Amino acid sequence: MEWSIQEIARRAGTTSRTLRHYGDLGLLAPSRVGSNGYRYYDQDALVRLQRILLLRELGLSLPAIKGVLEGQRDTAVALRAHLRQLEQEQARIGRQIASVRTTLHKTEEGMELMAEEVFDGFDHTAHEREVTERWGREAYEEGDRWWRSLGEAGKKAFLDEHEAIARDWGRAREAGLGADSEQAQDIARRHCAWLSSSSGAPSRSYVVGLGEMYVADPRFGKNYDRYGDGTAAFVRDALTIYAEQRLTD
């Protein structure tokens, strides 16, 4: 089966002039030229054009593409290499899509943004350095592997669970409950269970330190204080009581 130059140009999203230019450069010869001067392309030419277009999308110049094609005589091997590159790019773009969706969801809900969520699929070297310096390289790598393993549905469920806990903290504070009340301590239990889903059972010192950070760092505090001033401090106090009574180091 053969296709005319016009048909190939239309299906490939390019122009007849471009295809003729590829032919003049020795990149894409037609399978035959008709008596009327029209160029026709067979299946082998289609596969070669696909490879050219893939390499163009990778940013290679036409002379560089010619060198690649001349050096890769085994079409199947070359296509497998292209396929691996495309699959890697697909995975990266998929992470970017999930990242933007998470950012949109949390922005609309007024939730705290986490750097590993915002920059997943992007260059997050700066965030990696910050986490490594604060908690160690192992902590960063474990957290990174865990977050990537969740999938879109798992990430949403994780965020939604925290949002429900944050709302309940606000309601408990508004109701005038004590940090040591049964209701507040049950929310603290849920909060610690939520923390454990990402990094295992939290230690007493970790939970106490986290509670202090909720108050000291406004990036975290606003996640709770938006449900009423003083909620972050209420969370800290309740978590501290729970950690000291229920957790160990």
PDB file of C-alpha atoms in Angstrom:
ATOM      1  CA  MET A   1       0.000   0.000   0.000  1.00  0.00           C
ATOM      2  CA  GLU A   2       1.191   3.474  -0.848  1.00  0.00           C
ATOM      3  CA  TRP A   3       0.120   6.973   0.093  1.00  0.00           C
ATOM      4  CA  SER A   4       0.563  10.193  -1.853  1.00  0.00           C
ATOM      5  CA  ILE A   5       2.658  12.998  -0.484  1.00  0.00           C
ATOM      6  CA  GLN A   6      -0.493  15.032   0.159  1.00  0.00           C
ATOM      7  CA  GLU A   7      -2.088  12.189   2.150  1.00  0.00           C
ATOM      8  CA  ILE A   8       1.026  11.660   4.266  1.00  0.00           C
ATOM      9  CA  ALA A   9       1.433  15.384   4.919  1.00  0.00           C
ATOM     10  CA  ARG A  10      -2.174  15.674   6.073  1.00  0.00           C
ATOM     11  CA  ARG A  11      -2.056  12.602   8.329  1.00  0.00           C
ATOM     12  CA  ALA A  12       1.326  13.555   9.826  1.00  0.00           C
ATOM     13  CA  GLY A  13       0.326  17.157  10.485  1.00  0.00           C
ATOM     14  CA  THR A  14       3.064  18.543   8.264  1.00  0.00           C
ATOM     15  CA  THR A  15       3.323  19.889   4.700  1.00  0.00           C
ATOM     16  CA  SER A  16       4.260  18.498   1.305  1.00  0.00           C
ATOM     17  CA  ARG A  17       7.029  21.066   1.155  1.00  0.00           C
ATOM     18  CA  THR A  18       8.515  19.722   4.394  1.00  0.00           C
ATOM     19  CA  LEU A  19       8.415  16.149   3.093  1.00  0.00           C
ATOM     20  CA  ARG A  20      10.128  17.199  -0.119  1.00  0.00           C
ATOM     21  CA  HIS A  21      12.755  18.984   1.993  1.00  0.00           C
ATOM     22  CA  TYR A  22      13.333  15.783   3.966  1.00  0.00           C
ATOM     23  CA  GLY A  23      13.799  13.996   0.644  1.00  0.00           C
ATOM     24  CA  ASP A  24      16.315  16.564  -0.612  1.00  0.00           C
ATOM     25  CA  LEU A  25      18.341  16.079   2.587  1.00  0.00           C
ATOM     26  CA  GLY A  26      18.360  12.311   2.183  1.00  0.00           C
ATOM     27  CA  LEU A  27      16.174  11.812   5.268  1.00  0.00           C
ATOM     28  CA  LEU A  28      13.039  10.477   3.621  1.00  0.00           C
ATOM     29  CA  ALA A  29      13.108   9.188   0.071  1.00  0.00           C
ATOM     30  CA  PRO A  30       9.777   8.384  -1.586  1.00  0.00           C
ATOM     31  CA  SER A  31       9.178   4.746  -2.394  1.00  0.00           C
ATOM     32  CA  ARG A  32       8.489   5.831  -5.961  1.00  0.00           C
ATOM     33  CA  VAL A  33       7.766   8.861  -8.096  1.00  0.00           C
ATOM     34  CA  GLY A  34       4.821   8.703 -10.501  1.00  0.00           C
ATOM     35  CA  SER A  35       4.914   9.678 -14.156  1.00  0.00           C
ATOM     36  CA  ASN A  36       3.204  12.909 -13.147  1.00  0.00           C
ATOM     37  CA  GLY A  37       6.045  13.710 -10.737  1.00  0.00           C
ATOM     38  CA  TYR A  38       3.996  12.928  -7.606  1.00  0.00           C
ATOM     39  CA  ARG A  39       5.829  11.252  -4.754  1.00  0.00           C
ATOM     40  CA  TYR A  40       4.434   8.150  -3.084  1.00  0.00           C
ATOM     41  CA  TYR A  41       5.402   6.561   0.215  1.00  0.00           C
ATOM     42  CA  ASP A  42       5.092   2.950   1.339  1.00  0.00           C
ATOM     43  CA  GLN A  43       4.948   1.432   4.829  1.00  0.00           C
ATOM     44  CA  ASP A  44       8.712   1.548   5.367  1.00  0.00           C
ATOM     45  CA  ALA A  45       8.695   5.252   4.507  1.00  0.00           C
ATOM     46  CA  LEU A  46       5.874   5.831   7.023  1.00  0.00           C
ATOM     47  CA  VAL A  47       7.878   4.174   9.793  1.00  0.00           C
ATOM     48  CA  ARG A  48      10.941   6.246   8.889  1.00  0.00           C
ATOM     49  CA  LEU A  49       8.862   9.446   8.950  1.00  0.00           C
ATOM     50  CA  GLN A  50       7.504   8.497  12.363  1.00  0.00           C
ATOM     51  CA  ARG A  51      11.066   8.172  13.647  1.00  0.00           C
ATOM     52  CA  ILE A  52      11.989  11.532  12.128  1.00  0.00           C
ATOM     53  CA  LEU A  53       9.049  13.255  13.796  1.00  0.00           C
ATOM     54  CA  LEU A  54       9.827  11.629  17.152  1.00  0.00           C
ATOM     55  CA  LEU A  55      13.430  12.785  16.993  1.00  0.00           C
ATOM     56  CA  ARG A  56      12.326  16.278  16.027  1.00  0.00           C
ATOM     57  CA  GLU A  57      10.134  16.420  19.125  1.00  0.00           C
ATOM     58  CA  LEU A  58      13.188  15.515  21.188  1.00  0.00           C
ATOM     59  CA  GLY A  59      14.852  18.651  19.840  1.00  0.00           C
ATOM     60  CA  LEU A  60      17.339  17.087  17.418  1.00  0.00           C
ATOM     61  CA  SER A  61      18.390  19.007  14.327  1.00  0.00           C
ATOM     62  CA  LEU A  62      17.855  17.514  10.882  1.00  0.00           C
ATOM     63  CA  PRO A  63      21.570  16.725  10.374  1.00  0.00           C
ATOM     64  CA  ALA A  64      21.616  15.027  13.793  1.00  0.00           C
ATOM     65  CA  ILE A  65      18.508  13.036  12.902  1.00  0.00           C
ATOM     66  CA  LYS A  66      20.139  11.875   9.688  1.00  0.00           C
ATOM     67  CA  GLY A  67      23.109  10.648  11.687  1.00  0.00           C
ATOM     68  CA  VAL A  68      20.860   8.784  14.111  1.00  0.00           C
ATOM     69  CA  LEU A  69      18.902   7.110  11.337  1.00  0.00           C
ATOM     70  CA  GLU A  70      22.028   6.066   9.509  1.00  0.00           C
ATOM     71  CA  GLY A  71      23.480   4.631  12.706  1.00  0.00           C
ATOM     72  CA  GLN A  72      20.349   2.653  13.633  1.00  0.00           C
ATOM     73  CA  ARG A  73      19.747   0.148  10.886  1.00  0.00           C
ATOM     74  CA  ASP A  74      17.546  -2.118  13.008  1.00  0.00           C
ATOM     75  CA  THR A  75      14.151  -0.432  12.897  1.00  0.00           C
ATOM     76  CA  ALA A  76      12.639  -2.575  15.679  1.00  0.00           C
ATOM     77  CA  VAL A  77      15.482  -1.753  18.078  1.00  0.00           C
ATOM     78  CA  ALA A  78      15.172   1.948  17.268  1.00  0.00           C
ATOM     79  CA  LEU A  79      11.410   1.930  17.794  1.00  0.00           C
ATOM     80  CA  ARG A  80      11.793   0.213  21.160  1.00  0.00           C
ATOM     81  CA  ALA A  81      14.184   2.969  22.213  1.00  0.00           C
ATOM     82  CA  HIS A  82      11.679   5.593  21.060  1.00  0.00           C
ATOM     83  CA  LEU A  83       8.918   3.773  22.922  1.00  0.00           C
ATOM     84  CA  ARG A  84      10.884   3.794  26.189  1.00  0.00           C
ATOM     85  CA  GLN A  85      11.487   7.519  25.835  1.00  0.00           C
ATOM     86  CA  LEU A  86       7.817   8.176  25.152  1.00  0.00           C
ATOM     87  CA  GLU A  87       6.703   6.045  28.102  1.00  0.00           C
ATOM     88  CA  GLN A  88       9.086   7.900  30.405  1.00  0.00           C
ATOM     89  CA  GLU A  89       7.738  11.202  29.127  1.00  0.00           C
ATOM     90  CA  GLN A  90       4.170   9.951  29.532  1.00  0.00           C
ATOM     91  CA  ALA A  91       4.868   9.036  33.165  1.00  0.00           C
ATOM     92  CA  ARG A  92       6.429  12.443  33.804  1.00  0.00           C
ATOM     93  CA  ILE A  93       3.509  14.285  32.219  1.00  0.00           C
ATOM     94  CA  GLY A  94       1.090  12.095  34.168  1.00  0.00           C
ATOM     95  CA  ARG A  95       2.757  13.181  37.409  1.00  0.00           C
ATOM     96  CA  GLN A  96       2.563  16.809  36.303  1.00  0.00           C
ATOM     97  CA  ILE A  97      -1.168  16.456  35.600  1.00  0.00           C
ATOM     98  CA  ALA A  98      -1.744  14.905  39.023  1.00  0.00           C
ATOM     99  CA  SER A  99       0.380  17.658  40.592  1.00  0.00           C
ATOM    100  CA  VAL A 100      -1.633  20.449  38.956  1.00  0.00           C
ATOM    101  CA  ARG A 101      -4.911  18.786  39.931  1.00  0.00           C
ATOM    102  CA  THR A 102      -3.736  18.544  43.541  1.00  0.00           C
ATOM    103  CA  THR A 103      -2.628  22.180  43.517  1.00  0.00           C
ATOM    104  CA  LEU A 104      -5.988  23.261  42.069  1.00  0.00           C
ATOM    105  CA  HIS A 105      -7.932  21.211  44.622  1.00  0.00           C
ATOM    106  CA  LYS A 106      -5.956  22.483  47.601  1.00  0.00           C
ATOM    107  CA  THR A 107      -5.972  26.077  46.351  1.00  0.00           C
ATOM    108  CA  GLU A 108      -9.751  26.047  45.899  1.00  0.00           C
ATOM    109  CA  GLU A 109     -10.211  24.494  49.336  1.00  0.00           C
ATOM    110  CA  GLY A 110      -7.723  26.839  50.995  1.00  0.00           C
ATOM    111  CA  MET A 111      -5.550  23.906  52.023  1.00  0.00           C
ATOM    112  CA  GLU A 112      -1.834  23.942  52.676  1.00  0.00           C
ATOM    113  CA  LEU A 113       0.358  23.224  49.668  1.00  0.00           C
ATOM    114  CA  MET A 114       3.242  20.784  50.048  1.00  0.00           C
ATOM    115  CA  ALA A 115       6.320  21.230  47.856  1.00  0.00           C
ATOM    116  CA  GLU A 116       6.495  17.543  46.915  1.00  0.00           C
ATOM    117  CA  GLU A 117       2.931  17.796  45.607  1.00  0.00           C
ATOM    118  CA  VAL A 118       3.350  21.053  43.709  1.00  0.00           C
ATOM    119  CA  PHE A 119       6.553  20.040  41.960  1.00  0.00           C
ATOM    120  CA  ASP A 120       5.988  16.338  41.343  1.00  0.00           C
ATOM    121  CA  GLY A 121       6.986  15.734  37.730  1.00  0.00           C
ATOM    122  CA  PHE A 122       8.977  18.977  37.694  1.00  0.00           C
ATOM    123  CA  ASP A 123      12.494  19.744  38.881  1.00  0.00           C
ATOM    124  CA  HIS A 124      12.184  19.662  42.674  1.00  0.00           C
ATOM    125  CA  THR A 125      15.898  19.723  43.502  1.00  0.00           C
ATOM    126  CA  ALA A 126      15.487  22.654  45.885  1.00  0.00           C
ATOM    127  CA  HIS A 127      12.783  20.861  47.852  1.00  0.00           C
ATOM    128  CA  GLU A 128      14.851  17.693  47.920  1.00  0.00           C
ATOM    129  CA  ARG A 129      17.752  19.622  49.425  1.00  0.00           C
ATOM    130  CA  GLU A 130      15.549  21.237  52.085  1.00  0.00           C
ATOM    131  CA  VAL A 131      14.024  17.955  53.217  1.00  0.00           C
ATOM    132  CA  THR A 132      17.376  16.184  53.198  1.00  0.00           C
ATOM    133  CA  GLU A 133      18.981  18.877  55.345  1.00  0.00           C
ATOM    134  CA  ARG A 134      16.103  18.905  57.834  1.00  0.00           C
ATOM    135  CA  TRP A 135      15.227  15.200  58.168  1.00  0.00           C
ATOM    136  CA  GLY A 136      17.922  13.288  56.288  1.00  0.00           C
ATOM    137  CA  ARG A 137      18.276  11.704  52.887  1.00  0.00           C
ATOM    138  CA  GLU A 138      16.484   8.514  53.875  1.00  0.00           C
ATOM    139  CA  ALA A 139      13.416  10.451  55.002  1.00  0.00           C
ATOM    140  CA  TYR A 140      13.222  12.255  51.666  1.00  0.00           C
ATOM    141  CA  GLU A 141      13.591   9.082  49.608  1.00  0.00           C
ATOM    142  CA  GLU A 142      11.014   7.177  51.659  1.00  0.00           C
ATOM    143  CA  GLY A 143       8.511  10.018  51.442  1.00  0.00           C
ATOM    144  CA  ASP A 144       9.113  10.440  47.723  1.00  0.00           C
ATOM    145  CA  ARG A 145       8.609   6.731  47.010  1.00  0.00           C
ATOM    146  CA  TRP A 146       5.480   6.626  49.154  1.00  0.00           C
ATOM    147  CA  TRP A 147       3.854   9.655  47.516  1.00  0.00           C
ATOM    148  CA  ARG A 148       4.574   8.433  43.996  1.00  0.00           C
ATOM    149  CA  SER A 149       3.167   4.999  44.819  1.00  0.00           C
ATOM    150  CA  LEU A 150      -0.269   6.328  45.836  1.00  0.00           C
ATOM    151  CA  GLY A 151      -1.679   7.066  42.444  1.00  0.00           C
ATOM    152  CA  GLU A 152      -4.151   9.874  41.810  1.00  0.00           C
ATOM    153  CA  ALA A 153      -6.999   8.274  43.772  1.00  0.00           C
ATOM    154  CA  GLY A 154      -4.756   7.514  46.736  1.00  0.00           C
ATOM    155  CA  LYS A 155      -3.391  11.042  46.831  1.00  0.00           C
ATOM    156  CA  LYS A 156      -6.886  12.512  46.796  1.00  0.00           C
ATOM    157  CA  ALA A 157      -8.031  10.172  49.577  1.00  0.00           C
ATOM    158  CA  PHE A 158      -5.020  11.151  51.686  1.00  0.00           C
ATOM    159  CA  LEU A 159      -5.722  14.875  51.234  1.00  0.00           C
ATOM    160  CA  ASP A 160      -9.444  14.485  51.828  1.00  0.00           C
ATOM    161  CA  GLU A 161      -8.834  12.611  55.087  1.00  0.00           C
ATOM    162  CA  HIS A 162      -6.661  15.423  56.408  1.00  0.00           C
ATOM    163  CA  GLU A 163      -9.248  17.990  55.384  1.00  0.00           C
ATOM    164  CA  ALA A 164     -11.916  16.124  57.373  1.00  0.00           C
ATOM    165  CA  ILE A 165      -9.634  15.999  60.408  1.00  0.00           C
ATOM    166  CA  ALA A 166      -8.859  19.722  60.147  1.00  0.00           C
ATOM    167  CA  ARG A 167     -12.571  20.571  60.031  1.00  0.00           C
ATOM    168  CA  ASP A 168     -13.218  18.445  63.110  1.00  0.00           C
ATOM    169  CA  TRP A 169     -10.431  20.220  64.979  1.00  0.00           C
ATOM    170  CA  GLY A 170     -12.122  23.529  64.211  1.00  0.00           C
ATOM    171  CA  ARG A 171     -15.512  22.275  65.361  1.00  0.00           C
ATOM    172  CA  ALA A 172     -14.086  20.906  68.600  1.00  0.00           C
ATOM    173  CA  ARG A 173     -12.381  24.207  69.421  1.00  0.00           C
ATOM    174  CA  GLU A 174     -15.504  26.195  68.526  1.00  0.00           C
ATOM    175  CA  ALA A 175     -17.569  23.949  70.807  1.00  0.00           C
ATOM    176  CA  GLY A 176     -15.313  24.897  73.695  1.00  0.00           C
ATOM    177  CA  LEU A 177     -13.986  21.377  74.275  1.00  0.00           C
ATOM    178  CA  GLY A 178     -10.777  20.928  76.237  1.00  0.00           C
ATOM    179  CA  ALA A 179      -7.665  19.628  74.577  1.00  0.00           C
ATOM    180  CA  ASP A 180      -7.808  16.660  76.965  1.00  0.00           C
ATOM    181  CA  SER A 181     -11.480  15.922  76.298  1.00  0.00           C
ATOM    182  CA  GLU A 182     -12.516  12.543  74.969  1.00  0.00           C
ATOM    183  CA  GLN A 183     -13.644  14.042  71.665  1.00  0.00           C
ATOM    184  CA  ALA A 184     -10.418  16.006  71.134  1.00  0.00           C
ATOM    185  CA  GLN A 185      -8.294  12.996  71.999  1.00  0.00           C
ATOM    186  CA  ASP A 186     -10.206  10.897  69.483  1.00  0.00           C
ATOM    187  CA  ILE A 187      -9.420  13.472  66.784  1.00  0.00           C
ATOM    188  CA  ALA A 188      -5.792  13.329  67.910  1.00  0.00           C
ATOM    189  CA  ARG A 189      -5.894   9.557  67.454  1.00  0.00           C
ATOM    190  CA  ARG A 190      -7.225   9.986  63.918  1.00  0.00           C
ATOM    191  CA  HIS A 191      -4.615  12.631  63.209  1.00  0.00           C
ATOM    192  CA  CYS A 192      -1.805  10.281  64.275  1.00  0.00           C
ATOM    193  CA  ALA A 193      -3.326   7.443  62.238  1.00  0.00           C
ATOM    194  CA  TRP A 194      -3.320   9.770  59.225  1.00  0.00           C
ATOM    195  CA  LEU A 195       0.347  10.565  59.847  1.00  0.00           C
ATOM    196  CA  SER A 196       1.195   6.873  60.128  1.00  0.00           C
ATOM    197  CA  SER A 197      -0.198   6.156  56.671  1.00  0.00           C
ATOM    198  CA  SER A 198       2.746   7.991  55.112  1.00  0.00           C
ATOM    199  CA  SER A 199       5.672   7.135  57.375  1.00  0.00           C
ATOM    200  CA  GLY A 200       4.685   4.439  59.842  1.00  0.00           C
ATOM    201  CA  ALA A 201       3.676   4.873  63.464  1.00  0.00           C
ATOM    202  CA  PRO A 202       4.853   8.333  64.607  1.00  0.00           C
ATOM    203  CA  SER A 203       6.966   8.698  67.735  1.00  0.00           C
ATOM    204  CA  ARG A 204       6.078  10.840  70.728  1.00  0.00           C
ATOM    205  CA  SER A 205       8.766  13.428  69.982  1.00  0.00           C
ATOM    206  CA  TYR A 206       7.733  13.621  66.325  1.00  0.00           C
ATOM    207  CA  VAL A 207       4.077  14.357  67.138  1.00  0.00           C
ATOM    208  CA  VAL A 208       4.968  16.877  69.851  1.00  0.00           C
ATOM    209  CA  GLY A 209       7.385  18.614  67.480  1.00  0.00           C
ATOM    210  CA  LEU A 210       4.822  18.615  64.698  1.00  0.00           C
ATOM    211  CA  GLY A 211       2.254  20.218  66.988  1.00  0.00           C
ATOM    212  CA  GLU A 212       4.721  22.950  67.852  1.00  0.00           C
ATOM    213  CA  MET A 213       5.393  23.518  64.157  1.00  0.00           C
ATOM    214  CA  TYR A 214       1.671  23.949  63.478  1.00  0.00           C
ATOM    215  CA  VAL A 215       1.788  27.005  65.733  1.00  0.00           C
ATOM    216  CA  ALA A 216       5.284  28.307  64.962  1.00  0.00           C
ATOM    217  CA  ASP A 217       5.109  28.064  61.171  1.00  0.00           C
ATOM    218  CA  PRO A 218       2.236  30.079  59.633  1.00  0.00           C
ATOM    219  CA  ARG A 219       2.341  27.898  56.510  1.00  0.00           C
ATOM    220  CA  PHE A 220       1.039  25.047  58.656  1.00  0.00           C
ATOM    221  CA  GLY A 221      -0.920  27.069  61.191  1.00  0.00           C
ATOM    222  CA  LYS A 222      -3.237  28.611  58.591  1.00  0.00           C
ATOM    223  CA  ASN A 223      -4.330  25.129  57.604  1.00  0.00           C
ATOM    224  CA  TYR A 224      -6.109  24.921  60.972  1.00  0.00           C
ATOM    225  CA  ASP A 225      -6.659  28.540  61.967  1.00  0.00           C
ATOM    226  CA  ARG A 226      -8.850  29.056  58.910  1.00  0.00           C
ATOM    227  CA  TYR A 227     -11.409  27.110  60.923  1.00  0.00           C
ATOM    228  CA  GLY A 228     -11.134  29.716  63.670  1.00  0.00           C
ATOM    229  CA  ASP A 229      -8.328  31.604  65.385  1.00  0.00           C
ATOM    230  CA  GLY A 230      -6.573  29.476  67.950  1.00  0.00           C
ATOM    231  CA  THR A 231      -7.342  26.147  66.268  1.00  0.00           C
ATOM    232  CA  ALA A 232      -3.673  25.450  65.497  1.00  0.00           C
ATOM    233  CA  ALA A 233      -2.802  25.962  69.178  1.00  0.00           C
ATOM    234  CA  PHE A 234      -5.690  23.695  70.155  1.00  0.00           C
ATOM    235  CA  VAL A 235      -4.347  21.001  67.792  1.00  0.00           C
ATOM    236  CA  ARG A 236      -0.886  21.365  69.312  1.00  0.00           C
ATOM    237  CA  ASP A 237      -2.172  21.006  72.859  1.00  0.00           C
ATOM    238  CA  ALA A 238      -4.359  17.998  72.070  1.00  0.00           C
ATOM    239  CA  LEU A 239      -1.614  16.237  70.103  1.00  0.00           C
ATOM    240  CA  THR A 240       0.887  16.860  72.882  1.00  0.00           C
ATOM    241  CA  ILE A 241      -1.443  15.289  75.450  1.00  0.00           C
ATOM    242  CA  TYR A 242      -2.143  12.338  73.188  1.00  0.00           C
ATOM    243  CA  ALA A 243       1.541  11.793  72.400  1.00  0.00           C
ATOM    244  CA  GLU A 244       2.623  11.960  76.009  1.00  0.00           C
ATOM    245  CA  GLN A 245      -0.082   9.505  77.094  1.00  0.00           C
ATOM    246  CA  ARG A 246      -0.227   7.108  74.152  1.00  0.00           C
ATOM    247  CA  LEU A 247       3.025   7.217  72.171  1.00  0.00           C
ATOM    248  CA  THR A 248       6.631   6.260  72.820  1.00  0.00           C
ATOM    249  CA  ASP A 249       9.953   7.279  71.305  1.00  0.00           C
TER     250      ASP A 249
END
